[in-house]
């Protein structure tokens, strides 16, 4: 990999400066490049610099963060992922801990296409680096749990330090949609809620309403079960100018939405709406509905309908998600169910052997049937609905909503004394063997 040839460590000139300042001080590319670049490439470079300056104005705060010497590529430099423009590798921090290093992908589609067109490797690399610099600036100015954290950035030495920019990011795991589809509903709901909270923040961000123009699952990573956006170079705060409503059509492959041209001559709200519909088509439709608690289904259908036709804005969407969360956490969604706990004997001070767990889906553990419940009553309802279930315990483990995990077991086995535990055993199950 081309990035492997860089010199990391003490030999490297650690150029950690005021980034926005650095950009403003740099002479325009035509002077620094020495030889004249093709006019087309120069124009593209100019445009990206303009974009960068706009972001740099207003945020010239001091640089904290890391030096290139503080991060060390791990042997082999495991590639975590790559896209058209950037490549991300895993690295270790000198003080311990792992991070992700993002740099220009020299063999990526963006740089290659530029080289084919202009035949200028250095200029093309710089063009791609400007995208990463833009992303770094956005990450510095936007802070949210739904945005990957920037620890710092450093620059490879040489005549054009900014072309050798590397962003040091918190380490995530690329999003695996197939895997997510197999996780419990509560975890999928968390991802969707996290996305909605992110879009709410972006709609009301300090930089204005931000749209993610390249909005796809591969622009996100998971960090500790939380969804975070990592690819921000295609983010924009611009909303198109317009003269009439016809200028403000929001187009998607399957659908288009006519929006209004505001009195100020802007397609106001188009950024927020584009994000929301993308969230609907790439995330909500896959992750939200299936295997949700039946009483929550109508609320989720409403959310899908109202985001799928853009009837809701992001504020209403967030409110609707928070309502579902409240119903779920409070157990209100369990209303009016037959009470089944009476069919179980509870034995305080015991737990059961874990080996007797049977498998169910979607379980929090591959080894058994471990499900999130609101109460022993809900666990009893689950146990009664599963033919294999003979007993269950409520564990000390909690999910992100604070609900306990219950472990369901098939054949009754030995009881193990445990002062903190309670075992619930089906009355119809034979007790003779165990006691
Ligand atoms: N912090 C991170 N931790 C782990 N993997 C990441 C991280 N950031 C990005 N990636 C992976 O690297 C890929 C490329 O990064 P991205 O910023 O999307 O580049 P591009 O602009 O070329 O699409 C992503 O699709 C993702 O799989
Ligand atoms: C979606 O919402 C619209 C407008 O509120 C309503 O007319 C329509 O019946 C709903 N569709 C579904 C499938 O719920
Ligand atoms: C949405 O919420 C934000 C923040 O609370 C508020 O500033 C904004 O006016 C609200 N927008 C709408 C359309 O209600
Ligand atoms: Mg990407």
CSV table of C-alpha atoms and ligand atoms in Angstrom, one decimal:
chain,number,residue,atom,x,y,z
A,1,UNK,CA,0.0,0.0,0.0
A,2,UNK,CA,1.4,3.4,-0.9
A,3,UNK,CA,0.9,4.9,2.5
A,4,UNK,CA,3.2,2.2,4.0
A,5,UNK,CA,6.2,4.0,2.6
A,6,UNK,CA,5.8,7.0,4.8
A,7,UNK,CA,8.2,7.6,7.6
A,8,UNK,CA,6.4,7.5,10.9
A,9,UNK,CA,8.3,8.3,14.1
A,10,UNK,CA,10.9,10.7,15.3
A,11,UNK,CA,12.4,11.2,11.8
A,12,UNK,CA,9.2,12.7,10.6
A,13,UNK,CA,8.8,16.4,10.9
A,14,UNK,CA,5.7,16.8,13.1
A,15,UNK,CA,3.9,19.6,11.5
A,16,UNK,CA,1.1,20.2,13.9
A,17,UNK,CA,-0.1,23.8,13.3
A,18,UNK,CA,-3.1,25.9,13.3
A,19,UNK,CA,-4.8,24.1,10.5
A,20,UNK,CA,-7.1,26.8,9.3
A,21,UNK,CA,-4.3,29.3,9.6
A,22,UNK,CA,-2.0,27.1,7.6
A,23,UNK,CA,-4.5,27.0,4.7
A,24,UNK,CA,-5.0,30.7,4.7
A,25,UNK,CA,-1.2,31.3,4.6
A,26,UNK,CA,-0.4,28.9,1.8
A,27,UNK,CA,0.2,30.6,-1.5
A,28,UNK,CA,-2.2,29.6,-4.3
A,29,UNK,CA,-1.3,26.3,-5.9
A,30,UNK,CA,-0.1,27.7,-9.2
A,31,UNK,CA,2.8,29.5,-7.5
A,32,UNK,CA,3.9,26.6,-5.3
A,33,UNK,CA,3.6,23.9,-7.9
A,34,UNK,CA,6.5,25.6,-9.8
A,35,UNK,CA,5.4,24.2,-13.2
A,36,UNK,CA,2.0,25.3,-14.5
A,37,UNK,CA,-0.8,22.7,-14.0
A,38,UNK,CA,-3.5,22.1,-16.6
A,39,UNK,CA,-6.2,24.8,-16.4
A,40,UNK,CA,-8.9,22.3,-15.6
A,41,UNK,CA,-7.1,20.9,-12.7
A,42,UNK,CA,-6.1,24.3,-11.4
A,43,UNK,CA,-9.8,25.3,-11.5
A,44,UNK,CA,-10.8,22.2,-9.6
A,45,UNK,CA,-8.0,22.9,-7.0
A,46,UNK,CA,-9.2,26.5,-6.7
A,47,UNK,CA,-12.8,25.5,-6.1
A,48,UNK,CA,-11.8,23.1,-3.4
A,49,UNK,CA,-9.6,25.8,-1.7
A,50,UNK,CA,-12.5,28.1,-1.8
A,51,UNK,CA,-14.6,25.5,-0.1
A,52,UNK,CA,-11.9,25.0,2.5
A,53,UNK,CA,-11.5,28.7,3.2
A,54,UNK,CA,-15.2,29.1,3.8
A,55,UNK,CA,-15.0,26.5,6.5
A,56,UNK,CA,-11.7,27.8,7.9
A,57,UNK,CA,-13.1,31.3,8.4
A,58,UNK,CA,-14.8,31.4,11.7
A,59,UNK,CA,-12.9,28.6,13.3
A,60,UNK,CA,-9.2,29.3,13.9
A,61,UNK,CA,-9.0,27.7,17.4
A,62,UNK,CA,-5.8,26.3,18.6
A,63,UNK,CA,-4.8,22.8,17.6
A,64,UNK,CA,-4.6,20.2,20.3
A,65,UNK,CA,-4.2,16.6,19.2
A,66,UNK,CA,-1.5,14.3,18.1
A,67,UNK,CA,1.7,14.4,16.2
A,68,UNK,CA,2.5,11.9,13.5
A,69,UNK,CA,5.3,10.6,15.8
A,70,UNK,CA,2.6,9.6,18.4
A,71,UNK,CA,1.0,7.1,16.1
A,72,UNK,CA,2.6,4.0,14.9
A,73,UNK,CA,1.3,1.9,12.1
A,74,UNK,CA,0.8,-1.6,13.2
A,75,UNK,CA,2.9,-4.3,11.5
A,76,UNK,CA,1.1,-5.0,8.3
A,77,UNK,CA,-1.0,-1.9,8.8
A,78,UNK,CA,-4.4,-3.6,8.6
A,79,UNK,CA,-6.6,-1.8,6.1
A,80,UNK,CA,-9.9,-1.2,7.7
A,81,UNK,CA,-11.6,0.1,4.6
A,82,UNK,CA,-11.3,2.3,1.6
A,83,UNK,CA,-13.5,4.4,-0.7
A,84,UNK,CA,-13.0,6.4,-3.9
A,85,UNK,CA,-10.9,9.0,-2.1
A,86,UNK,CA,-9.5,7.7,1.1
A,87,UNK,CA,-8.0,4.7,2.7
A,88,UNK,CA,-8.2,3.9,6.4
A,89,UNK,CA,-5.7,1.7,8.4
A,90,UNK,CA,-5.4,0.6,11.9
A,91,UNK,CA,-2.6,2.0,14.1
A,92,UNK,CA,-1.5,2.0,17.7
A,93,UNK,CA,-1.0,5.0,19.8
A,94,UNK,CA,2.4,5.4,21.5
A,95,UNK,CA,0.6,5.6,24.9
A,96,UNK,CA,-1.5,2.5,24.1
A,97,UNK,CA,-4.9,2.2,22.4
A,98,UNK,CA,-5.8,1.8,18.8
A,99,UNK,CA,-6.9,4.4,16.3
A,100,UNK,CA,-7.8,4.7,12.7
A,101,UNK,CA,-5.6,6.6,10.3
A,102,UNK,CA,-7.3,8.1,7.2
A,103,UNK,CA,-5.2,9.4,4.3
A,104,UNK,CA,-5.5,9.9,0.6
A,105,UNK,CA,-6.1,6.7,-1.4
A,106,UNK,CA,-3.4,7.0,-4.1
A,107,UNK,CA,-4.8,4.0,-5.9
A,108,UNK,CA,-8.4,5.0,-5.4
A,109,UNK,CA,-10.9,5.9,-8.1
A,110,UNK,CA,-10.7,9.7,-7.5
A,111,UNK,CA,-6.9,10.1,-7.8
A,112,UNK,CA,-6.7,7.6,-10.8
A,113,UNK,CA,-9.5,9.4,-12.7
A,114,UNK,CA,-7.8,12.7,-12.1
A,115,UNK,CA,-4.5,11.3,-13.3
A,116,UNK,CA,-6.0,9.9,-16.4
A,117,UNK,CA,-7.5,13.3,-17.2
A,118,UNK,CA,-4.6,15.6,-16.3
A,119,UNK,CA,-1.5,13.4,-16.0
A,120,UNK,CA,-0.4,15.2,-12.9
A,121,UNK,CA,0.1,12.8,-10.0
A,122,UNK,CA,1.1,15.4,-7.5
A,123,UNK,CA,-1.7,17.8,-8.4
A,124,UNK,CA,-4.2,15.0,-8.3
A,125,UNK,CA,-3.1,13.9,-4.9
A,126,UNK,CA,-3.4,17.4,-3.6
A,127,UNK,CA,-6.9,17.6,-5.1
A,128,UNK,CA,-7.9,14.5,-3.1
A,129,UNK,CA,-6.1,15.8,0.0
A,130,UNK,CA,-8.2,18.9,-0.1
A,131,UNK,CA,-11.3,16.7,0.4
A,132,UNK,CA,-9.7,15.1,3.4
A,133,UNK,CA,-8.7,18.5,4.8
A,134,UNK,CA,-12.3,19.6,4.4
A,135,UNK,CA,-13.4,16.6,6.3
A,136,UNK,CA,-10.9,17.3,9.1
A,137,UNK,CA,-12.2,20.8,9.4
A,138,UNK,CA,-15.7,19.7,9.6
A,139,UNK,CA,-14.9,17.0,12.2
A,140,UNK,CA,-13.1,19.7,14.2
A,141,UNK,CA,-16.0,22.0,14.3
A,142,UNK,CA,-18.8,19.5,14.7
A,143,UNK,CA,-18.9,17.4,17.8
A,144,UNK,CA,-21.6,14.9,18.3
A,145,UNK,CA,-21.8,11.3,19.5
A,146,UNK,CA,-23.0,10.4,16.0
A,147,UNK,CA,-19.8,11.8,14.4
A,148,UNK,CA,-16.6,9.9,14.5
A,149,UNK,CA,-14.1,11.7,16.8
A,150,UNK,CA,-11.1,13.3,15.4
A,151,UNK,CA,-8.1,12.9,17.7
A,152,UNK,CA,-5.9,15.1,15.6
A,153,UNK,CA,-4.1,15.3,12.3
A,154,UNK,CA,-0.6,15.4,11.1
A,155,UNK,CA,1.2,16.2,7.8
A,156,UNK,CA,3.8,14.3,6.0
A,157,UNK,CA,6.8,16.5,5.3
A,158,UNK,CA,7.9,17.7,1.9
A,159,UNK,CA,7.1,20.7,-0.2
A,160,UNK,CA,3.3,20.4,0.1
A,161,UNK,CA,2.6,19.3,3.6
A,162,UNK,CA,-1.2,19.6,3.2
A,163,UNK,CA,-1.1,17.0,0.4
A,164,UNK,CA,0.2,14.5,3.0
A,165,UNK,CA,-2.5,15.0,5.6
A,166,UNK,CA,-3.4,12.1,7.8
A,167,UNK,CA,-6.4,12.2,10.1
A,168,UNK,CA,-6.2,10.3,13.3
A,169,UNK,CA,-9.7,9.1,14.2
A,170,UNK,CA,-11.3,7.0,16.8
A,171,UNK,CA,-11.3,3.4,15.7
A,172,UNK,CA,-14.6,2.0,14.5
A,173,UNK,CA,-15.8,-1.1,12.7
A,174,UNK,CA,-17.2,-0.8,9.2
A,175,UNK,CA,-21.0,-1.2,9.1
A,176,UNK,CA,-22.1,-4.7,8.2
A,177,UNK,CA,-25.8,-4.4,7.2
A,178,UNK,CA,-26.3,-8.2,7.0
A,179,UNK,CA,-24.9,-8.6,10.5
A,180,UNK,CA,-27.1,-5.8,11.8
A,181,UNK,CA,-30.2,-7.5,10.4
A,182,UNK,CA,-29.5,-10.4,12.7
A,183,UNK,CA,-29.2,-8.3,15.9
A,184,UNK,CA,-32.1,-7.9,18.4
A,185,UNK,CA,-34.6,-5.2,17.6
A,186,UNK,CA,-33.5,-3.1,20.5
A,187,UNK,CA,-30.0,-2.8,19.1
A,188,UNK,CA,-31.4,-1.9,15.6
A,189,UNK,CA,-33.7,0.7,17.1
A,190,UNK,CA,-30.6,2.2,18.9
A,191,UNK,CA,-28.8,2.6,15.6
A,192,UNK,CA,-31.8,4.3,14.0
A,193,UNK,CA,-32.3,6.6,17.0
A,194,UNK,CA,-28.6,7.5,16.9
A,195,UNK,CA,-29.0,8.3,13.3
A,196,UNK,CA,-32.0,10.5,14.0
A,197,UNK,CA,-30.2,12.3,16.7
A,198,UNK,CA,-27.3,12.9,14.4
A,199,UNK,CA,-29.6,14.3,11.6
A,200,UNK,CA,-31.2,16.5,14.2
A,201,UNK,CA,-27.8,17.9,15.2
A,202,UNK,CA,-26.8,18.3,11.5
A,203,UNK,CA,-30.0,20.2,10.7
A,204,UNK,CA,-29.3,22.7,13.5
A,205,UNK,CA,-25.5,22.6,13.5
A,206,UNK,CA,-23.4,25.7,14.3
A,207,UNK,CA,-22.5,25.8,10.6
A,208,UNK,CA,-26.1,25.7,9.4
A,209,UNK,CA,-28.1,22.8,8.0
A,210,UNK,CA,-25.7,20.2,6.8
A,211,UNK,CA,-26.5,17.6,4.1
A,212,UNK,CA,-24.6,14.4,3.6
A,213,UNK,CA,-24.5,14.3,-0.2
A,214,UNK,CA,-23.0,10.8,-0.3
A,215,UNK,CA,-25.3,9.1,2.3
A,216,UNK,CA,-24.8,5.4,2.3
A,217,UNK,CA,-24.2,2.8,5.0
A,218,UNK,CA,-20.5,2.6,4.0
A,219,UNK,CA,-20.0,6.1,5.2
A,220,UNK,CA,-20.7,5.0,8.8
A,221,UNK,CA,-18.9,2.9,11.3
A,222,UNK,CA,-19.9,1.4,14.6
A,223,UNK,CA,-18.1,2.3,17.8
A,224,UNK,CA,-19.2,0.5,20.9
A,225,UNK,CA,-22.6,-0.3,19.4
A,226,UNK,CA,-23.1,3.3,18.3
A,227,UNK,CA,-23.5,4.4,14.8
A,228,UNK,CA,-21.1,7.2,13.7
A,229,UNK,CA,-20.6,9.0,10.4
A,230,UNK,CA,-17.0,9.0,9.2
A,231,UNK,CA,-17.1,10.2,5.6
A,232,UNK,CA,-17.8,14.0,5.8
A,233,UNK,CA,-16.0,15.3,2.7
A,234,UNK,CA,-19.2,15.3,0.7
A,235,UNK,CA,-21.1,17.3,3.3
A,236,UNK,CA,-22.5,20.6,2.4
A,237,UNK,CA,-24.2,23.5,4.1
A,238,UNK,CA,-25.3,25.1,0.8
A,239,UNK,CA,-29.0,25.1,-0.1
A,240,UNK,CA,-29.6,25.8,-3.8
A,241,UNK,CA,-30.9,29.2,-4.8
A,242,UNK,CA,-34.3,29.3,-6.6
A,243,UNK,CA,-36.7,31.5,-8.4
A,244,UNK,CA,-39.7,29.2,-8.3
A,245,UNK,CA,-40.9,26.0,-6.6
A,246,UNK,CA,-40.0,24.1,-9.7
A,247,UNK,CA,-36.3,24.8,-9.0
A,248,UNK,CA,-36.6,22.9,-5.7
A,249,UNK,CA,-37.4,19.3,-6.6
A,250,UNK,CA,-35.7,16.8,-4.4
A,251,UNK,CA,-34.9,13.8,-6.6
A,252,UNK,CA,-34.2,10.2,-5.7
A,253,UNK,CA,-34.1,7.2,-8.0
A,254,UNK,CA,-37.5,5.9,-6.9
A,255,UNK,CA,-39.2,9.1,-5.9
A,256,UNK,CA,-39.1,12.9,-6.2
A,257,UNK,CA,-40.5,15.5,-3.9
A,258,UNK,CA,-41.6,19.0,-5.0
A,259,UNK,CA,-40.4,21.5,-2.3
A,260,UNK,CA,-41.0,25.2,-1.9
A,261,UNK,CA,-38.8,28.1,-2.9
A,262,UNK,CA,-38.6,30.4,0.1
A,263,UNK,CA,-39.1,34.2,-0.1
A,264,UNK,CA,-35.4,34.6,0.3
A,265,UNK,CA,-34.8,32.6,-2.9
A,266,UNK,CA,-33.5,29.4,-1.3
A,267,UNK,CA,-34.7,25.8,-1.3
A,268,UNK,CA,-35.0,26.0,2.4
A,269,UNK,CA,-35.1,22.7,4.3
A,270,UNK,CA,-33.9,20.7,1.3
A,271,UNK,CA,-30.7,19.5,3.2
A,272,UNK,CA,-32.7,18.2,6.1
A,273,UNK,CA,-35.2,16.5,3.9
A,274,UNK,CA,-32.5,14.8,1.8
A,275,UNK,CA,-30.8,13.4,4.9
A,276,UNK,CA,-34.1,12.2,6.3
A,277,UNK,CA,-35.2,10.4,3.2
A,278,UNK,CA,-31.8,8.7,2.8
A,279,UNK,CA,-32.1,7.6,6.5
A,280,UNK,CA,-35.5,6.2,5.6
A,281,UNK,CA,-34.4,4.3,2.5
A,282,UNK,CA,-31.0,3.0,3.7
A,283,UNK,CA,-31.7,2.4,7.4
A,284,UNK,CA,-35.2,2.6,8.7
A,285,UNK,CA,-36.8,0.3,6.1
A,286,UNK,CA,-34.3,-2.4,6.9
A,287,UNK,CA,-33.6,-2.0,10.6
A,288,UNK,CA,-36.8,-0.6,12.2
A,289,UNK,CA,-39.8,-2.8,11.6
A,290,UNK,CA,-39.0,-6.5,11.7
A,291,UNK,CA,-39.3,-8.4,15.0
A,292,UNK,CA,-40.3,-5.2,16.9
A,293,UNK,CA,-42.6,-5.7,19.8
A,294,UNK,CA,-46.1,-6.1,18.2
A,295,UNK,CA,-47.7,-3.2,20.2
A,296,UNK,CA,-44.9,-0.8,18.9
A,297,UNK,CA,-45.5,-1.8,15.2
A,298,UNK,CA,-48.2,0.8,14.6
A,299,UNK,CA,-45.8,3.6,15.9
A,300,UNK,CA,-43.0,2.3,13.7
A,301,UNK,CA,-45.3,2.1,10.7
A,302,UNK,CA,-46.2,5.7,11.2
A,303,UNK,CA,-42.5,6.7,11.4
A,304,UNK,CA,-41.8,4.7,8.2
A,305,UNK,CA,-44.7,6.3,6.4
A,306,UNK,CA,-44.1,9.8,7.5
A,307,UNK,CA,-40.3,9.7,6.7
A,308,UNK,CA,-40.9,7.8,3.5
A,309,UNK,CA,-43.1,10.6,2.2
A,310,UNK,CA,-41.3,13.4,3.9
A,311,UNK,CA,-44.4,14.4,5.9
A,312,UNK,CA,-42.2,14.6,9.0
A,313,UNK,CA,-39.2,17.0,9.4
A,314,UNK,CA,-36.3,15.9,11.6
A,315,UNK,CA,-37.9,17.5,14.7
A,316,UNK,CA,-41.1,15.4,14.4
A,317,UNK,CA,-39.1,12.3,13.6
A,318,UNK,CA,-37.0,12.7,16.7
A,319,UNK,CA,-40.1,13.2,18.8
A,320,UNK,CA,-41.7,10.1,17.3
A,321,UNK,CA,-38.5,8.0,18.1
A,322,UNK,CA,-38.4,9.4,21.6
A,323,UNK,CA,-42.0,8.4,22.1
A,324,UNK,CA,-41.3,4.8,21.0
A,325,UNK,CA,-38.3,4.7,23.3
A,326,UNK,CA,-40.4,5.9,26.2
A,327,UNK,CA,-43.1,3.3,25.5
A,328,UNK,CA,-40.4,0.6,25.3
A,329,UNK,CA,-38.4,1.6,28.4
A,330,UNK,CA,-41.4,2.1,30.6
A,331,UNK,CA,-43.0,-1.2,29.7
A,332,UNK,CA,-46.2,0.6,28.6
A,333,UNK,CA,-46.1,-1.4,25.4
A,334,UNK,CA,-46.8,-4.5,27.4
A,335,UNK,CA,-50.3,-3.4,28.5
A,336,UNK,CA,-53.2,-5.9,28.4
A,337,UNK,CA,-51.4,-9.1,28.2
A,338,UNK,CA,-52.5,-12.2,30.1
A,339,UNK,CA,-50.5,-12.6,33.3
A,340,UNK,CA,-48.3,-15.7,33.1
A,341,UNK,CA,-45.8,-15.4,36.0
A,342,UNK,CA,-48.3,-17.2,38.2
A,343,UNK,CA,-47.5,-20.3,36.2
A,344,UNK,CA,-43.9,-20.2,37.5
A,345,UNK,CA,-42.4,-21.0,40.9
A,346,UNK,CA,-39.7,-18.5,41.9
A,347,UNK,CA,-36.7,-19.8,43.9
A,348,UNK,CA,-34.8,-16.9,45.4
A,349,UNK,CA,-31.1,-17.5,46.1
A,350,UNK,CA,-30.5,-19.9,43.2
A,351,UNK,CA,-29.5,-19.8,39.6
A,352,UNK,CA,-29.3,-22.6,37.0
A,353,UNK,CA,-26.5,-24.2,35.1
A,354,UNK,CA,-25.8,-22.2,32.0
A,355,UNK,CA,-25.1,-25.4,30.0
A,356,UNK,CA,-28.8,-26.0,29.7
A,357,UNK,CA,-29.5,-23.0,27.6
A,358,UNK,CA,-31.1,-23.6,24.3
A,359,UNK,CA,-30.7,-21.3,21.3
A,360,UNK,CA,-33.2,-18.8,20.1
A,361,UNK,CA,-33.2,-15.9,17.8
A,362,UNK,CA,-32.3,-13.0,18.0
A,363,UNK,CA,-30.4,-13.8,21.1
A,364,UNK,CA,-27.8,-11.5,22.8
A,365,UNK,CA,-25.6,-14.6,23.1
A,366,UNK,CA,-24.7,-17.2,20.4
A,367,UNK,CA,-24.6,-19.9,23.1
A,368,UNK,CA,-28.1,-19.6,24.5
A,369,UNK,CA,-31.3,-17.8,24.6
A,370,UNK,CA,-30.6,-14.4,26.1
A,371,UNK,CA,-33.2,-11.8,25.6
A,372,UNK,CA,-34.0,-8.3,26.9
A,373,UNK,CA,-37.1,-8.1,29.0
A,374,UNK,CA,-38.9,-5.4,31.0
A,375,UNK,CA,-39.8,-7.6,33.9
A,376,UNK,CA,-40.2,-11.2,35.1
A,377,UNK,CA,-43.7,-11.0,33.9
A,378,UNK,CA,-42.6,-10.4,30.3
A,379,UNK,CA,-40.0,-13.1,30.6
A,380,UNK,CA,-42.7,-15.5,31.7
A,381,UNK,CA,-44.7,-14.6,28.6
A,382,UNK,CA,-41.7,-15.3,26.4
A,383,UNK,CA,-40.9,-18.6,28.2
A,384,UNK,CA,-44.5,-19.7,27.9
A,385,UNK,CA,-44.5,-19.0,24.2
A,386,UNK,CA,-41.4,-21.1,23.6
A,387,UNK,CA,-42.0,-24.8,23.7
A,388,UNK,CA,-38.4,-25.6,24.8
A,389,UNK,CA,-38.4,-23.2,27.7
A,390,UNK,CA,-38.7,-24.7,31.2
A,391,UNK,CA,-37.1,-22.0,33.3
A,392,UNK,CA,-35.5,-18.6,33.2
A,393,UNK,CA,-33.4,-16.3,35.3
A,394,UNK,CA,-33.1,-12.5,35.2
A,395,UNK,CA,-29.4,-11.7,34.9
A,396,UNK,CA,-27.5,-8.7,36.2
A,397,UNK,CA,-26.7,-7.6,32.6
A,398,UNK,CA,-28.4,-4.6,31.2
A,399,UNK,CA,-29.0,-3.4,27.7
A,400,UNK,CA,-28.5,0.2,26.6
A,401,UNK,CA,-32.1,1.1,27.6
A,402,UNK,CA,-31.4,-0.3,31.1
A,403,UNK,CA,-33.5,-3.4,30.6
A,404,UNK,CA,-32.2,-6.6,32.1
A,405,UNK,CA,-31.3,-9.7,30.0
A,406,UNK,CA,-33.2,-12.9,30.8
A,407,UNK,CA,-31.6,-16.3,30.2
A,408,UNK,CA,-34.1,-19.0,29.1
A,409,UNK,CA,-33.3,-22.7,29.7
A,410,UNK,CA,-34.7,-25.9,28.4
A,411,UNK,CA,-34.3,-29.0,30.6
A,412,UNK,CA,-34.2,-28.2,34.3
A,413,UNK,CA,-30.8,-28.9,35.8
A,414,UNK,CA,-29.0,-28.5,39.1
A,415,UNK,CA,-29.6,-25.4,41.0
A,416,UNK,CA,-26.6,-23.4,42.1
A,417,UNK,CA,-26.8,-21.3,45.2
A,418,UNK,CA,-26.5,-17.6,44.3
A,419,UNK,CA,-27.8,-15.0,46.8
A,420,UNK,CA,-28.4,-12.4,44.2
A,421,UNK,CA,-30.4,-14.5,41.8
A,422,UNK,CA,-33.9,-15.8,41.3
A,423,UNK,CA,-34.8,-18.8,39.2
A,424,UNK,CA,-38.3,-19.1,37.7
A,425,UNK,CA,-39.4,-22.6,36.9
A,426,UNK,CA,-42.5,-23.6,35.0
A,427,UNK,CA,-44.9,-25.3,37.4
A,428,UNK,CA,-45.6,-27.9,34.8
A,429,UNK,CA,-41.9,-28.9,34.7
A,430,UNK,CA,-40.9,-31.7,37.0
A,431,UNK,CA,-39.1,-30.5,40.1
A,432,UNK,CA,-38.3,-33.9,41.5
A,433,UNK,CA,-35.0,-34.3,39.7
A,434,UNK,CA,-33.4,-31.1,41.0
A,435,UNK,CA,-34.4,-30.7,44.6
B,1,LIG,N1,-12.8,5.5,12.1
B,1,LIG,C1,-12.8,4.4,11.3
B,1,LIG,N2,-12.7,3.2,11.8
B,1,LIG,C2,-12.8,2.1,11.0
B,1,LIG,N3,-13.0,2.1,9.7
B,1,LIG,C3,-13.2,3.3,9.1
B,1,LIG,C4,-13.1,4.5,9.9
B,1,LIG,N4,-13.4,5.5,9.0
B,1,LIG,C5,-13.6,5.0,7.8
B,1,LIG,N5,-13.5,3.7,7.8
B,1,LIG,C6,-13.6,2.7,6.7
B,1,LIG,O1,-12.9,3.3,5.6
B,1,LIG,C7,-13.8,3.4,4.4
B,1,LIG,C8,-13.3,4.6,3.7
B,1,LIG,O2,-13.5,5.8,4.4
B,1,LIG,P1,-14.3,7.1,3.8
B,1,LIG,O3,-14.1,8.2,4.7
B,1,LIG,O4,-15.7,6.7,3.6
B,1,LIG,O5,-13.5,7.3,2.4
B,1,LIG,P2,-14.1,7.7,1.0
B,1,LIG,O6,-14.3,9.2,1.0
B,1,LIG,O7,-13.0,7.4,0.0
B,1,LIG,O8,-15.4,7.0,0.8
B,1,LIG,C9,-15.2,3.5,5.0
B,1,LIG,O9,-16.1,3.0,4.1
B,1,LIG,C10,-15.1,2.7,6.3
B,1,LIG,O10,-15.4,1.3,5.9
B,2,LIG,C1,-49.3,7.2,5.1
B,2,LIG,O1,-49.7,8.5,5.4
B,2,LIG,C2,-50.6,9.1,4.5
B,2,LIG,C3,-50.8,10.6,4.9
B,2,LIG,O2,-50.9,10.7,6.3
B,2,LIG,C4,-51.9,8.3,4.6
B,2,LIG,O3,-52.9,8.9,3.8
B,2,LIG,C5,-51.6,6.9,4.2
B,2,LIG,O4,-52.8,6.1,4.3
B,2,LIG,C6,-50.5,6.3,5.0
B,2,LIG,N1,-50.1,5.0,4.4
B,2,LIG,C7,-49.9,4.0,5.1
B,2,LIG,C8,-49.5,2.8,4.4
B,2,LIG,O5,-50.1,3.9,6.3
B,3,LIG,C1,-36.8,22.2,15.5
B,3,LIG,O1,-36.1,22.2,16.7
B,3,LIG,C2,-35.0,23.2,16.8
B,3,LIG,C3,-34.2,23.0,18.1
B,3,LIG,O2,-35.0,22.7,19.2
B,3,LIG,C4,-35.7,24.6,16.7
B,3,LIG,O3,-34.7,25.6,16.8
B,3,LIG,C5,-36.4,24.6,15.4
B,3,LIG,O4,-37.1,25.9,15.3
B,3,LIG,C6,-37.4,23.5,15.3
B,3,LIG,N1,-38.0,23.5,13.9
B,3,LIG,C7,-39.2,23.3,13.6
B,3,LIG,C8,-39.6,23.3,12.2
B,3,LIG,O5,-40.1,23.1,14.5
B,4,LIG,MG1,-16.8,6.8,1.9
